[in-house]
Amino acid sequence: MRFTKAFIPTLKESPADAEVVSHRLMIRAGMIRKLASGIYDLLPLGLKAIRRVETIVREEMDRADAQEVLLPVVLPAGLWKESGRWELYGKELLRLKDRGDREFCLGPTHEEAITDMVRREVRSYRDLPLNLYQIQIKFRDEMRPRFGLMRAREFIMKDAYSFHATDECAEREYENMRQTYTRIFHRCGLEFTCVEAETGTIGGSFSHEFMVLADTGESSIVVCQACGYSANTERAEIAPPRTPPAPAEKGEPPGEVHTPGKKGVDEVAAFLGVSPEQLIKTLIFTTEQGPVAACVRGTEEVNPEKLKRAAGVETVELADDRTIEEATGGAAGFSGPVGLLKVPVIADYSVMDMKDAVTGANKRDYHLVGVTPGVDFNPTYMDIRVAKGGDPCPRCSTAMILKRGIEVGHIFKLGVKYSESMGALFIDESGRERPIIMGCYGIGIGRTVAASIEQNHDEAGIIWPAPLAPYHVHLLPVNMNDEKTRKKADSLYETLRMEGYSVLYDDRDIGAGIKFKDADLLGMPLRLTVSGRTLKEDSVEIRKRRSGSQELVHLDEVVAFLERFLRGVEERPSMNP
Ligand code: ATP
Ligand code: MG
C-alpha cells in the first residue's frame, strides 16, 4: 500500500480518555476511532490486524474440525425466554422492538440461537458430535466500557458451540478446544496462561480462561510455580491448613466493648488499637434456603461463588438491614458468630487458628474481644475467601503468586443447561430420548489485538509480532525527490509485492524525521530504508523493530532476508495484498 493513497490518520497526541497503552497506540496509529462510548470504527490498519487474528483463528478451528456458520445478530426474545436468560441477563442485554412490537435483543453470545438451530436438525446420536463456530459482532451494554477494543460494547467474537451424545465425547472436545486455543494464542505471538475459571452468566459445569499476562489486565490470577496450578482469583481454591491448629484452651469468656458508630473493619481496628488481622468479619447473606453467616479474617474478602458451593445453594446475596436484624438480633454492621443460633455459620479456614479475636456482638454499637474460634463458637470450616498472592496452592500448598491478566479466551463445559431448558434432544443408541451435551468456546478478537499491543510496545509505538502485523514490511525511501532513490524504492515495492509480502510504502514527499517516527509508531516488524547512502552500495538498510538492530542488505538479497526473518517467526507470511 502506498502511504499517499492510504487512510492512516496518525496522531501525535494521545486522546485524553485513553487509560491504557494499547488504546492510546491504536488511536495514535490511526487503527480505530470512537463513534460512541464502547463503539468504534475500525480503520484499514485496525481491520488488517483484526483480520490477521481471524485468519489464525479460522485456520486452527478448521484444523480442529469445527465448521464455520454465521447466525443473526438480532435475536428474537422468545429464545431467551425459553432459556430463562431474558430475565437473568440484566442490563447488558440490549433489547429492542420491531415495527410490529415484537421483542428482540442484540446477541451478546449465542447459546440460545445455536441451540435452536441444532434442535431443529439433529435427531439421533448419528448426527453428533458437531462443533459450529462463527466470527461475528456481539453487543453487550457493558456498565463501564473502556480501554478501547479491550472492553467495548460492540466487539468481534469468535464463538463456537459443540454438541455431543456422551459426556466423554464432550470432554474430549473440550480438551481439543483447549489445545486449539493454545495453538491460536501461540501463533499470535502472545505470552499467556490457561487458568481455571468461574462460569458466570454463561453457566455450565467447569471452565478455563486464557489470560494474556499484562499489568493492565482487569483479571487477577494466582499461579503456583511449583506444580503449575493456576486460576482466576474468582475461582482459585486455597489449601486448608496442613495440620489443624491445636485445640484452643478455654480461657476467659469474650468481653463486650462499646464501639459507638464503629462499623467497618479498619474503623473498629483503629478504635480498639488492634490490627485488622485480629478481626473476624461476619457477613450475612440471603440464599434461597434462608440466611447464612460467612466469617473471614478482617483483611480477607468473601468469595460469593465459593460460599454458594460451601452452603450448597444456588444464589447468595448480601442481606439487607432488616434480614440482618432478624437473623442476628442485632444491628447491621455489628454481626458476629458468637451466640448466633438462628443461622448456619460458615467460617473460612483462615479463621481456624485465630485467638483473642474481635467480632461484632450482634448488638448495636458493641463488639466482642477475646473471642476464640472452636471455643466461643463452632462454625463449619470451608474455603470461602477470595484468593490472593501468598495463599497456599490447593494441590501442593506452595505459596501462590498473584498476577494480572487480560482474558482473551474462555472455554466452558456447558452440559445440558441449554439443551434441557430449550428441548434440544436426540435419540441415543438404546433408543432413549436425551438432552444433547454441550460445550462453548469464545475468543475476543479485538481484545486479542489490544492485548498483543499491551505486551509488545515501547515509548515510540507498537511492536507487532509478525503474525499479527498489518504489513510485514515498512518501506521507507528517505528522499522522494531524489530520482534514483524513488526509482529503486518503486521497483523494490513491486518486487516485494510480487513475492507475496505485504508492504506499506511510505512514498510521501515529507521530512525523513516524520517518516521514521511514523514507522516506529505503526510498528511493522521490518523497516527497509532506501537512501543515497545505502544505494551507493546497492543496498537497503533493514531495521528490526523489536531489537532495533540494523544492517545493510544488498538489493539482490532482500527477498532472501525477508524469507529467513519471517520463517523464523512464523511458518510463512499469509498473503495479504
Ligand atoms: P469479561 O469477564 O472480561 O467481561 P466475559 O466473561 O463476560 O468477559 P465471555 O462471555 O467469556 O466474556 O466472552 C468470551 C470472550 O469475549 C472473552 O474471553 C473476551 O475475550 C471477549 N469479550 C467479552 N466481553 C468483551 C468486551 N466487552 N469487549 C471486548 N471483548 C470482550
Ligand atoms: Mg469470561
XYZ file of C-alpha atoms and ligand atoms in Angstrom:
609
model
C 0.000 0.000 0.000
C 1.295 3.412 -0.920
C 1.125 5.786 2.018
C -0.033 8.589 -0.300
C -3.159 6.536 -1.049
C -3.607 5.067 2.411
C -6.085 6.088 5.084
C -3.802 6.013 8.122
C -4.560 9.138 10.150
C -1.751 9.067 12.730
C -1.794 11.423 15.700
C 0.990 12.950 17.768
C -1.084 13.290 20.929
C -2.889 10.633 22.904
C -6.616 11.083 23.461
C -7.470 12.186 27.000
C -9.798 9.260 27.745
C -7.312 6.532 26.800
C -6.103 4.990 30.051
C -4.061 2.064 28.746
C -1.225 1.956 26.264
C -2.944 -0.266 23.684
C -5.889 2.132 23.491
C -3.570 5.142 23.137
C -1.463 3.493 20.455
C -4.412 2.182 18.459
C -5.823 5.706 18.290
C -2.452 7.323 17.561
C -1.623 4.748 14.865
C -4.936 5.504 13.154
C -6.294 1.987 13.696
C -9.550 2.863 15.455
C -11.781 5.854 16.129
C -14.530 6.166 18.720
C -18.056 6.669 17.432
C -19.820 6.428 20.802
C -18.932 5.034 24.205
C -17.607 1.481 23.655
C -18.410 1.643 19.931
C -15.560 2.005 17.443
C -14.875 2.428 13.744
C -12.169 0.059 12.531
C -9.891 1.886 10.099
C -7.834 -0.022 7.491
C -4.834 -0.714 9.713
C -7.007 -1.765 12.649
C -9.081 -4.023 10.451
C -5.962 -5.638 8.985
C -4.702 -6.592 12.445
C -8.170 -7.927 13.319
C -8.213 -9.978 10.097
C -4.793 -11.430 10.939
C -6.161 -12.791 14.207
C -9.317 -14.006 12.468
C -7.268 -15.880 9.882
C -5.277 -17.692 12.549
C -8.474 -18.492 14.455
C -10.192 -19.803 11.300
C -7.234 -21.940 10.280
C -6.956 -23.518 13.706
C -10.712 -24.017 14.207
C -10.966 -25.634 10.769
C -7.956 -27.807 11.556
C -9.809 -28.920 14.729
C -12.782 -29.991 12.550
C -15.069 -27.191 13.673
C -17.296 -25.709 10.923
C -17.980 -22.056 10.324
C -21.539 -20.679 10.342
C -22.953 -17.178 10.652
C -26.013 -16.588 12.817
C -28.035 -13.375 13.054
C -27.029 -10.510 15.353
C -30.673 -9.639 16.044
C -32.264 -12.431 18.067
C -35.936 -12.971 18.974
C -36.719 -12.612 22.683
C -38.649 -15.907 22.677
C -35.459 -17.994 22.593
C -34.045 -16.075 25.546
C -37.272 -16.555 27.475
C -37.038 -20.309 26.877
C -33.578 -20.463 28.441
C -34.575 -18.098 31.241
C -31.838 -15.611 30.400
C -34.207 -12.861 29.187
C -34.733 -12.069 32.890
C -31.311 -13.149 34.191
C -29.012 -11.330 31.775
C -29.924 -7.884 33.084
C -28.876 -4.591 31.580
C -26.001 -5.902 29.469
C -28.616 -7.282 27.071
C -29.677 -4.557 24.635
C -33.365 -5.114 23.957
C -35.352 -3.659 21.079
C -38.723 -3.920 19.364
C -39.582 -4.186 15.703
C -42.392 -2.291 13.947
C -44.849 -4.984 14.980
C -43.914 -4.503 18.639
C -42.148 -7.883 18.782
C -39.238 -8.088 21.215
C -35.667 -8.760 20.127
C -32.167 -8.348 21.511
C -28.721 -7.824 20.047
C -26.821 -11.067 20.629
C -24.238 -10.780 23.429
C -23.455 -14.521 22.995
C -25.271 -17.194 21.001
C -26.056 -20.278 23.101
C -29.807 -19.863 22.571
C -29.616 -19.138 18.848
C -27.348 -22.080 18.058
C -29.229 -24.482 20.324
C -32.392 -23.533 18.450
C -30.746 -24.195 15.082
C -29.377 -27.540 16.162
C -32.556 -28.779 17.869
C -34.410 -28.346 14.592
C -31.938 -30.522 12.646
C -30.364 -33.087 14.967
C -32.429 -36.196 15.652
C -30.117 -39.037 16.579
C -26.718 -39.813 18.065
C -25.636 -40.419 14.456
C -25.927 -36.662 13.797
C -23.457 -35.963 16.613
C -20.867 -34.729 17.504
C -20.832 -31.256 15.975
C -18.708 -28.196 16.578
C -20.001 -24.997 14.938
C -18.304 -21.623 15.151
C -18.755 -18.094 13.881
C -16.763 -14.870 13.856
C -19.297 -12.179 14.460
C -20.163 -8.871 16.069
C -21.558 -9.057 19.583
C -23.237 -6.353 21.589
C -23.065 -6.121 25.376
C -24.208 -2.953 27.076
C -21.226 -3.039 29.446
C -21.523 -0.978 32.612
C -18.028 0.504 32.147
C -16.845 0.328 28.558
C -13.178 1.342 28.492
C -9.700 0.630 27.214
C -10.745 0.868 23.543
C -11.378 -2.528 21.937
C -10.479 -4.286 25.175
C -13.823 -3.665 26.873
C -16.106 -2.394 24.162
C -19.879 -2.609 23.871
C -19.797 -3.695 20.234
C -16.981 -6.167 19.578
C -15.976 -9.079 17.371
C -16.007 -12.509 18.960
C -15.239 -15.974 17.712
C -17.784 -18.178 19.417
C -18.014 -21.927 18.995
C -20.549 -24.415 20.326
C -20.207 -28.179 20.415
C -22.900 -30.836 20.695
C -22.395 -34.395 21.928
C -24.172 -37.638 22.720
C -21.955 -38.527 25.668
C -20.089 -36.790 28.438
C -16.810 -38.419 27.391
C -17.199 -37.045 23.887
C -17.941 -33.546 25.249
C -14.870 -33.712 27.445
C -12.674 -34.856 24.569
C -13.838 -31.849 22.565
C -13.194 -29.533 25.499
C -9.605 -30.802 25.530
C -9.418 -30.445 21.733
C -10.504 -26.800 22.062
C -8.067 -26.202 24.917
C -5.246 -27.349 22.665
C -6.618 -25.392 19.726
C -6.718 -22.199 21.804
C -3.172 -22.840 22.945
C -2.074 -23.086 19.297
C -4.020 -19.948 18.375
C -2.518 -17.750 21.077
C 0.961 -19.174 20.432
C 0.631 -18.318 16.773
C -0.479 -14.795 17.737
C 2.877 -14.428 19.498
C 1.313 -13.870 22.920
C 2.609 -14.741 26.346
C -0.411 -16.317 28.003
C -1.600 -18.849 30.509
C -4.681 -21.047 30.797
C -6.409 -20.818 34.181
C -9.376 -22.399 35.937
C -12.316 -20.009 35.886
C -15.865 -19.322 37.038
C -18.741 -19.902 34.629
C -20.687 -16.636 35.230
C -23.903 -15.950 33.300
C -22.990 -18.467 30.572
C -23.219 -21.231 33.182
C -22.189 -24.883 32.954
C -20.053 -27.216 34.993
C -16.459 -26.059 34.546
C -14.409 -23.640 32.502
C -10.952 -22.289 31.697
C -9.849 -18.809 30.684
C -6.894 -17.891 28.502
C -5.127 -14.945 30.054
C -2.562 -12.714 28.420
C -0.227 -11.611 31.190
C -0.153 -7.809 31.479
C -0.106 -5.369 34.385
C -3.079 -3.515 32.922
C -5.231 -6.654 32.861
C -8.602 -6.427 34.576
C -8.462 -10.028 35.844
C -6.331 -11.253 38.681
C -4.991 -14.775 38.729
C -2.947 -16.832 41.134
C -0.246 -19.147 39.873
C 1.643 -21.895 41.697
C 5.149 -22.013 40.345
C 5.816 -25.381 41.976
C 3.045 -27.509 40.426
C 1.582 -25.262 37.709
C -1.887 -24.805 39.236
C -3.354 -21.501 38.144
C -6.794 -19.968 38.459
C -8.728 -16.741 38.298
C -8.911 -15.379 41.863
C -12.725 -15.521 41.483
C -12.286 -19.257 41.275
C -8.970 -20.200 42.895
C -9.120 -22.713 45.702
C -6.948 -22.306 48.766
C -5.468 -25.271 50.612
C -6.792 -25.940 54.117
C -4.183 -25.712 56.887
C -1.875 -28.736 56.647
C -2.127 -29.544 60.344
C -5.230 -28.331 62.121
C -4.328 -25.974 64.968
C -4.148 -27.454 68.461
C -7.497 -27.270 70.266
C -7.816 -23.880 71.851
C -7.786 -23.682 75.646
C -10.830 -22.402 77.378
C -9.883 -19.022 78.822
C -11.860 -16.012 79.889
C -15.191 -15.626 78.092
C -15.295 -12.869 75.492
C -15.822 -9.364 76.816
C -18.148 -6.729 75.402
C -16.672 -3.367 74.425
C -18.509 -0.201 73.497
C -17.683 0.806 69.889
C -20.161 3.604 69.147
C -20.781 4.010 65.410
C -17.692 1.941 64.501
C -18.660 -0.494 61.771
C -16.004 -1.115 59.131
C -13.026 -3.357 59.846
C -10.476 -0.553 59.671
C -12.565 1.766 61.842
C -13.031 -0.852 64.561
C -9.386 -1.957 64.435
C -8.147 1.616 64.746
C -10.601 2.377 67.557
C -9.533 -0.670 69.582
C -5.854 -0.333 68.688
C -5.579 -3.839 67.159
C -4.551 -4.944 63.660
C -7.341 -5.644 61.115
C -5.938 -9.210 61.019
C -7.347 -9.698 64.527
C -10.915 -9.072 63.420
C -13.369 -11.712 62.300
C -15.565 -10.109 59.663
C -19.075 -11.604 59.681
C -21.339 -11.047 56.686
C -24.945 -12.184 56.478
C -26.078 -13.419 53.052
C -29.543 -14.393 51.900
C -29.927 -17.591 49.903
C -32.922 -19.459 48.514
C -32.719 -21.567 51.700
C -32.628 -18.640 54.124
C -29.818 -16.525 55.582
C -26.284 -17.752 56.253
C -23.392 -16.126 58.104
C -19.932 -16.077 56.489
C -16.825 -15.341 58.576
C -13.419 -14.345 57.219
C -10.427 -12.547 58.680
C -10.742 -8.763 58.641
C -8.225 -8.489 55.821
C -9.933 -11.065 53.556
C -12.936 -10.916 51.222
C -15.782 -13.432 50.996
C -15.983 -15.107 47.582
C -19.717 -15.460 46.823
C -19.186 -18.313 44.323
C -17.287 -20.364 46.899
C -19.883 -19.534 49.528
C -22.607 -20.866 47.215
C -20.805 -24.175 46.892
C -19.976 -24.324 50.609
C -23.593 -23.674 51.602
C -24.984 -25.901 48.836
C -27.200 -23.115 47.445
C -27.865 -21.564 44.031
C -27.984 -17.874 44.916
C -26.259 -15.707 47.520
C -26.724 -12.010 48.009
C -25.697 -9.656 50.809
C -28.648 -9.375 53.196
C -30.475 -6.097 53.784
C -30.567 -4.475 57.224
C -33.912 -5.990 58.214
C -32.837 -9.522 57.381
C -29.618 -8.981 59.339
C -31.547 -7.774 62.380
C -33.900 -10.755 62.204
C -31.062 -13.230 61.753
C -28.686 -11.880 64.388
C -30.899 -9.979 66.786
C -28.550 -7.019 66.367
C -27.934 -4.080 64.071
C -26.242 -4.328 60.689
C -22.513 -3.637 60.955
C -22.233 -5.349 64.336
C -22.740 -9.006 63.373
C -20.607 -11.739 64.895
C -20.622 -15.545 65.103
C -20.835 -15.864 68.905
C -24.278 -16.911 70.064
C -25.611 -16.900 66.547
C -28.143 -19.714 66.718
C -30.704 -18.955 64.029
C -28.402 -19.173 61.014
C -25.688 -21.595 59.906
C -22.191 -20.145 60.359
C -19.540 -20.926 57.739
C -16.031 -19.703 58.518
C -13.044 -19.609 56.229
C -10.099 -21.877 57.078
C -8.059 -18.784 57.862
C -10.288 -18.122 60.891
C -9.471 -21.549 62.384
C -6.254 -20.644 64.173
C -7.251 -17.158 65.358
C -7.042 -16.359 69.074
C -8.248 -13.379 71.038
C -10.152 -12.139 68.032
C -12.561 -9.226 67.770
C -16.062 -9.724 66.356
C -19.379 -7.889 66.265
C -21.553 -8.508 69.369
C -24.883 -8.741 67.475
C -25.830 -5.617 69.404
C -25.780 -2.017 68.177
C -22.510 -0.196 68.985
C -20.848 -3.210 70.625
C -18.091 -5.627 69.723
C -16.666 -8.665 71.496
C -12.981 -9.049 72.299
C -11.076 -12.171 73.346
C -13.069 -14.430 71.009
C -11.601 -17.866 70.266
C -12.993 -19.915 67.372
C -13.675 -23.510 68.418
C -14.329 -22.373 71.999
C -16.695 -19.429 71.768
C -18.366 -20.553 68.541
C -18.220 -23.655 66.371
C -18.593 -22.897 62.671
C -18.257 -25.187 59.685
C -14.813 -24.511 58.237
C -14.599 -24.193 54.467
C -12.627 -22.345 51.800
C -14.824 -19.280 51.198
C -12.465 -16.353 50.630
C -11.050 -14.658 47.560
C -7.544 -15.979 46.849
C -4.573 -13.624 46.871
C -0.822 -13.740 46.470
C 0.879 -15.851 49.146
C -2.100 -18.179 49.713
C -1.245 -21.900 49.742
C -1.812 -23.823 46.498
C -4.739 -26.296 46.755
C -2.653 -29.010 45.092
C 0.758 -28.695 46.752
C 0.450 -25.979 49.434
C 3.277 -23.850 47.977
C 2.629 -20.107 48.292
C 0.942 -18.869 45.089
C 1.911 -15.744 43.165
C -0.573 -13.053 42.125
C -0.527 -11.865 38.506
C -2.736 -9.714 36.345
C -4.165 -10.858 33.054
C -6.368 -9.931 30.115
C -8.969 -12.608 29.411
C -8.757 -13.265 25.672
C -10.487 -16.632 25.534
C -12.908 -18.638 27.624
C -14.000 -22.260 27.217
C -16.946 -23.855 29.017
C -18.253 -27.345 29.541
C -21.928 -26.449 29.447
C -23.517 -29.829 29.991
C -27.282 -29.789 29.400
C -28.070 -26.289 30.684
C -29.416 -25.027 27.340
C -30.451 -28.298 25.700
C -32.642 -29.215 28.662
C -34.397 -25.862 29.010
C -34.815 -25.486 25.242
C -35.637 -29.107 24.465
C -32.650 -29.894 22.216
C -32.985 -33.667 22.322
C -31.590 -36.665 20.446
C -32.261 -40.387 20.397
C -29.350 -42.320 21.900
C -28.091 -45.756 20.856
C -30.603 -47.533 23.068
C -33.493 -45.548 21.606
C -33.926 -43.227 24.582
C -34.529 -39.503 24.129
C -31.949 -37.370 25.945
C -30.745 -33.750 26.012
C -27.659 -33.020 23.911
C -24.487 -32.377 25.920
C -22.872 -29.056 25.017
C -19.688 -27.028 25.285
C -18.968 -23.447 24.247
C -15.764 -21.620 23.419
C -15.153 -17.876 22.915
C -12.293 -15.649 21.803
C -12.361 -11.837 21.851
C -10.775 -10.915 18.513
C -10.372 -7.166 19.128
C -9.314 -7.789 22.695
C -6.604 -10.142 21.436
C -5.197 -7.411 19.182
C -5.261 -4.921 22.081
C -3.640 -7.474 24.403
C -0.868 -8.025 21.888
C -0.100 -4.301 21.923
C -0.139 -4.260 25.730
C 2.606 -6.888 25.602
C 4.521 -5.546 22.606
C 5.319 -1.829 22.537
C 7.897 0.742 23.591
C 7.854 4.538 24.071
C 7.978 5.051 20.318
C 4.998 2.870 19.446
C 3.698 -0.578 18.593
C 5.983 -3.588 18.050
C 3.917 -6.053 16.029
C 4.680 -9.746 16.297
C 4.970 -10.696 12.603
C 1.849 -12.916 12.580
C -0.404 -10.001 13.606
C 1.379 -7.180 11.771
C -0.916 -5.317 9.333
C 2.081 -5.171 6.970
C 5.281 -7.156 7.233
C 7.490 -4.503 5.740
C 7.619 -0.740 6.091
C 9.483 0.557 3.026
C 10.921 3.989 3.661
C 12.735 6.000 0.982
C 14.391 8.893 2.781
C 14.011 11.413 -0.028
C 11.340 11.009 -2.706
C 12.785 13.973 -4.610
C 15.943 12.061 -5.356
C 15.156 10.258 -8.589
C 17.443 7.310 -8.050
C 16.068 6.692 -4.566
C 12.485 6.916 -5.813
C 13.066 4.570 -8.734
C 14.826 1.931 -6.629
C 12.157 2.169 -3.913
C 9.384 1.854 -6.534
C 10.967 -1.217 -8.035
C 11.648 -2.822 -4.636
C 7.992 -2.210 -3.734
C 6.858 -4.048 -6.868
C 9.309 -6.913 -6.348
C 8.276 -7.485 -2.749
C 4.593 -7.406 -3.628
C 5.175 -9.872 -6.462
C 6.892 -12.141 -3.946
C 3.754 -12.074 -1.802
C 4.909 -9.795 1.006
C 2.627 -7.142 2.383
C 4.346 -3.780 2.196
C 3.499 -0.340 3.488
C 5.387 2.004 1.167
C 5.946 5.443 2.643
C 6.112 7.320 -0.676
C 5.217 10.651 0.942
C 7.288 13.654 -0.004
C 7.871 14.837 3.566
C 10.744 15.081 6.012
C 12.514 11.826 6.859
C 12.157 12.547 10.580
C 8.351 12.322 10.408
C 8.577 9.152 8.338
C 10.870 7.454 10.842
C 8.602 8.484 13.725
C 5.547 7.069 11.952
C 7.380 3.841 11.150
C 8.166 3.362 14.849
C 4.609 4.258 15.854
C 2.996 1.848 13.355
C 5.422 -0.879 14.391
C 5.808 -3.195 11.365
C 8.414 -5.888 12.134
C 10.921 -4.751 9.436
C 11.755 -1.258 8.198
C 13.581 -1.028 4.877
C 15.280 2.341 4.423
C 16.402 3.416 0.956
C 18.664 6.442 0.630
C 21.510 7.873 -1.460
C 23.875 6.443 1.138
C 22.520 2.856 1.050
C 22.278 2.916 -2.741
C 25.968 3.728 -3.045
C 26.415 0.132 -2.002
C 23.366 -1.116 -3.945
C 21.786 -1.862 -0.591
C 18.941 -1.010 1.730
C 19.157 -0.708 5.484
C 16.956 -3.256 7.224
C 15.987 -2.493 10.799
C 14.199 -4.926 13.076
C 11.541 -3.047 15.027
C 11.784 -5.244 18.105
C 15.534 -5.366 18.676
C 16.415 -2.136 16.890
C 19.294 -3.947 15.216
C 20.008 -2.824 11.661
C 22.193 -3.933 8.793
C 22.867 -3.104 5.161
C 21.464 -5.753 2.845
C 22.242 -5.914 -0.870
C 19.188 -5.293 -3.068
C 19.514 -8.782 -4.554
C 19.472 -10.300 -1.074
C 16.408 -8.530 0.333
C 13.862 -11.215 -0.582
C 16.019 -13.956 0.907
C 16.442 -11.862 4.070
C 12.676 -11.402 4.466
C 12.098 -15.062 3.789
C 14.561 -16.043 6.545
C 13.276 -13.475 9.018
C 9.622 -14.310 8.596
C 10.231 -18.038 8.557
C 11.940 -17.597 11.896
C 8.852 -16.019 13.445
C 6.110 -17.827 11.583
C 5.883 -20.615 9.034
C 5.127 -18.370 6.065
C 3.544 -14.955 5.981
C -0.041 -15.323 4.883
C -0.632 -13.459 1.642
C -2.004 -10.002 2.045
C -2.430 -7.730 -0.995
P -15.255 -10.331 30.977
O -15.169 -11.130 32.247
O -13.961 -9.717 30.561
O -16.408 -9.374 30.953
P -16.810 -12.388 29.889
O -16.515 -13.462 30.859
O -18.051 -11.640 30.017
O -15.584 -11.367 29.847
P -17.202 -14.318 27.772
O -18.675 -14.314 27.898
O -16.436 -15.459 28.277
O -16.632 -12.948 28.423
O -16.812 -13.952 26.256
C -15.810 -14.595 25.509
C -14.677 -13.655 25.151
O -15.161 -12.457 24.532
C -13.886 -13.156 26.344
O -12.919 -14.100 26.719
C -13.277 -11.867 25.821
O -12.079 -12.138 25.113
C -14.309 -11.362 24.836
N -15.085 -10.254 25.423
C -16.043 -10.333 26.366
N -16.541 -9.116 26.650
C -15.879 -8.235 25.860
C -15.941 -6.813 25.677
N -16.794 -6.084 26.368
N -15.109 -6.233 24.768
C -14.243 -6.991 24.057
N -14.134 -8.329 24.188
C -14.942 -8.957 25.074
Mg -15.377 -14.943 30.805
